[in-house]
C-alpha cells in the first residue's frame, strides 16, 4: 500500500505501525510516531492498523546542545 512518511510517499507491506517501525529499522528507544496527526503511544503500535494513504510522522529524539 502507499503511505506518506515524513512527507515522502512510499510503498509498504506493513499491516500496522509496529511492522512499519521494524521495516524502517527504527530504534526501540527515542522514537515517536503520529498517524494522520494523532500521536500513537508505543504500546498501541501493534494495534494501529495502517490504511492506504495514511500520513505518518516519525520523530527521533536527539541529544546535544
Short mmCIF file of N, CA and C in Angstrom, two decimals, residues 5-50:
data_model
loop_
_atom_site.label_atom_id
_atom_site.label_comp_id
_atom_site.label_asym_id
_atom_site.label_seq_id
_atom_site.Cartn_x
_atom_site.Cartn_y
_atom_site.Cartn_z
N UNK A 5 5.45 9.00 4.64
CA UNK A 5 6.25 9.03 5.85
C UNK A 5 7.12 10.29 5.80
N UNK A 6 6.90 11.18 6.76
CA UNK A 6 7.64 12.44 6.81
C UNK A 6 7.65 13.14 5.45
N UNK A 7 6.46 13.25 4.87
CA UNK A 7 6.23 13.95 3.60
C UNK A 7 6.83 13.27 2.38
N UNK A 8 7.20 11.99 2.48
CA UNK A 8 7.70 11.24 1.33
C UNK A 8 6.82 10.02 1.12
N UNK A 9 6.28 9.90 -0.10
CA UNK A 9 5.43 8.76 -0.40
C UNK A 9 6.29 7.50 -0.50
N UNK A 10 5.76 6.41 0.03
CA UNK A 10 6.47 5.13 -0.03
C UNK A 10 5.48 3.98 -0.10
N UNK A 11 5.96 2.85 -0.54
CA UNK A 11 5.19 1.61 -0.56
C UNK A 11 5.61 0.78 0.65
N UNK A 12 4.63 0.12 1.27
CA UNK A 12 4.93 -0.74 2.41
C UNK A 12 4.06 -1.98 2.37
N UNK A 13 4.55 -3.04 2.98
CA UNK A 13 3.75 -4.25 3.17
C UNK A 13 3.31 -4.36 4.63
N UNK A 14 3.74 -3.38 5.45
CA UNK A 14 3.39 -3.39 6.88
C UNK A 14 1.88 -3.27 7.05
N UNK A 15 1.35 -4.04 7.97
CA UNK A 15 -0.09 -4.00 8.27
C UNK A 15 -0.40 -3.06 9.43
N UNK A 16 0.60 -2.85 10.31
CA UNK A 16 0.38 -1.98 11.47
C UNK A 16 1.63 -1.13 11.71
N UNK A 17 1.52 -0.24 12.67
CA UNK A 17 2.60 0.70 12.95
C UNK A 17 3.86 0.00 13.45
N UNK A 18 3.71 -1.05 14.23
CA UNK A 18 4.87 -1.79 14.73
C UNK A 18 5.64 -2.42 13.57
N UNK A 19 4.93 -3.03 12.63
CA UNK A 19 5.58 -3.63 11.47
C UNK A 19 6.29 -2.57 10.63
N UNK A 20 5.69 -1.38 10.53
CA UNK A 20 6.32 -0.30 9.79
C UNK A 20 7.62 0.12 10.48
N UNK A 21 7.59 0.25 11.81
CA UNK A 21 8.79 0.61 12.56
C UNK A 21 9.89 -0.42 12.32
N UNK A 22 9.54 -1.69 12.29
CA UNK A 22 10.51 -2.74 12.05
C UNK A 22 11.03 -2.68 10.61
N UNK A 23 10.13 -2.43 9.67
CA UNK A 23 10.51 -2.33 8.26
C UNK A 23 11.49 -1.17 8.03
N UNK A 24 11.30 -0.09 8.78
CA UNK A 24 12.16 1.09 8.64
C UNK A 24 13.39 1.04 9.55
N UNK A 25 13.55 -0.07 10.28
CA UNK A 25 14.68 -0.26 11.21
C UNK A 25 14.78 0.89 12.22
N UNK A 26 13.65 1.29 12.77
CA UNK A 26 13.64 2.36 13.76
C UNK A 26 14.14 1.83 15.11
N UNK A 27 14.82 2.69 15.84
CA UNK A 27 15.33 2.35 17.16
C UNK A 27 14.18 1.99 18.11
N UNK A 28 14.48 1.14 19.07
CA UNK A 28 13.47 0.76 20.07
C UNK A 28 13.25 1.88 21.08
N UNK A 29 14.11 2.88 21.09
CA UNK A 29 14.01 3.98 22.05
C UNK A 29 14.16 5.31 21.33
N UNK A 30 13.55 6.34 21.87
CA UNK A 30 13.73 7.68 21.34
C UNK A 30 13.00 7.97 20.05
N UNK A 31 11.95 7.22 19.76
CA UNK A 31 11.19 7.41 18.53
C UNK A 31 9.71 7.55 18.88
N UNK A 32 9.07 8.52 18.26
CA UNK A 32 7.62 8.70 18.41
C UNK A 32 7.01 8.72 17.02
N UNK A 33 5.77 8.25 16.92
CA UNK A 33 5.09 8.25 15.62
C UNK A 33 3.67 8.79 15.77
N UNK A 34 3.26 9.51 14.73
CA UNK A 34 1.90 10.01 14.63
C UNK A 34 1.30 9.51 13.34
N UNK A 35 0.02 9.18 13.39
CA UNK A 35 -0.72 8.74 12.21
C UNK A 35 -1.86 9.73 12.00
N UNK A 36 -1.87 10.35 10.84
CA UNK A 36 -2.91 11.32 10.50
C UNK A 36 -3.10 12.35 11.62
N UNK A 37 -1.99 12.90 12.08
CA UNK A 37 -1.94 13.96 13.10
C UNK A 37 -2.36 13.52 14.51
N UNK A 38 -2.30 12.22 14.79
CA UNK A 38 -2.61 11.70 16.13
C UNK A 38 -1.40 10.92 16.63
N UNK A 39 -0.80 11.41 17.73
CA UNK A 39 0.33 10.70 18.32
C UNK A 39 -0.14 9.33 18.81
N UNK A 40 0.67 8.32 18.52
CA UNK A 40 0.32 6.96 18.90
C UNK A 40 1.30 6.45 19.95
N UNK A 41 0.81 6.11 21.14
CA UNK A 41 1.70 5.56 22.17
C UNK A 41 2.33 4.26 21.67
N UNK A 42 3.57 4.05 22.02
CA UNK A 42 4.28 2.84 21.57
C UNK A 42 3.48 1.57 21.90
N UNK A 43 2.81 1.55 23.03
CA UNK A 43 2.04 0.37 23.43
C UNK A 43 0.91 0.05 22.45
N UNK A 44 0.49 1.03 21.65
CA UNK A 44 -0.61 0.79 20.70
C UNK A 44 -0.14 0.56 19.27
N UNK A 45 1.17 0.56 19.04
CA UNK A 45 1.68 0.42 17.67
C UNK A 45 1.21 -0.88 17.01
N UNK A 46 1.19 -1.97 17.74
CA UNK A 46 0.77 -3.25 17.13
C UNK A 46 -0.72 -3.28 16.85
N UNK A 47 -1.49 -2.43 17.53
CA UNK A 47 -2.94 -2.37 17.31
C UNK A 47 -3.35 -1.30 16.32
N UNK A 48 -2.39 -0.48 15.88
CA UNK A 48 -2.70 0.63 14.97
C UNK A 48 -2.56 0.14 13.53
N UNK A 49 -3.69 -0.15 12.91
CA UNK A 49 -3.73 -0.67 11.55
C UNK A 49 -3.46 0.46 10.56
N UNK A 50 -2.57 0.22 9.62
CA UNK A 50 -2.27 1.21 8.59
C UNK A 50 -3.28 1.11 7.45
#
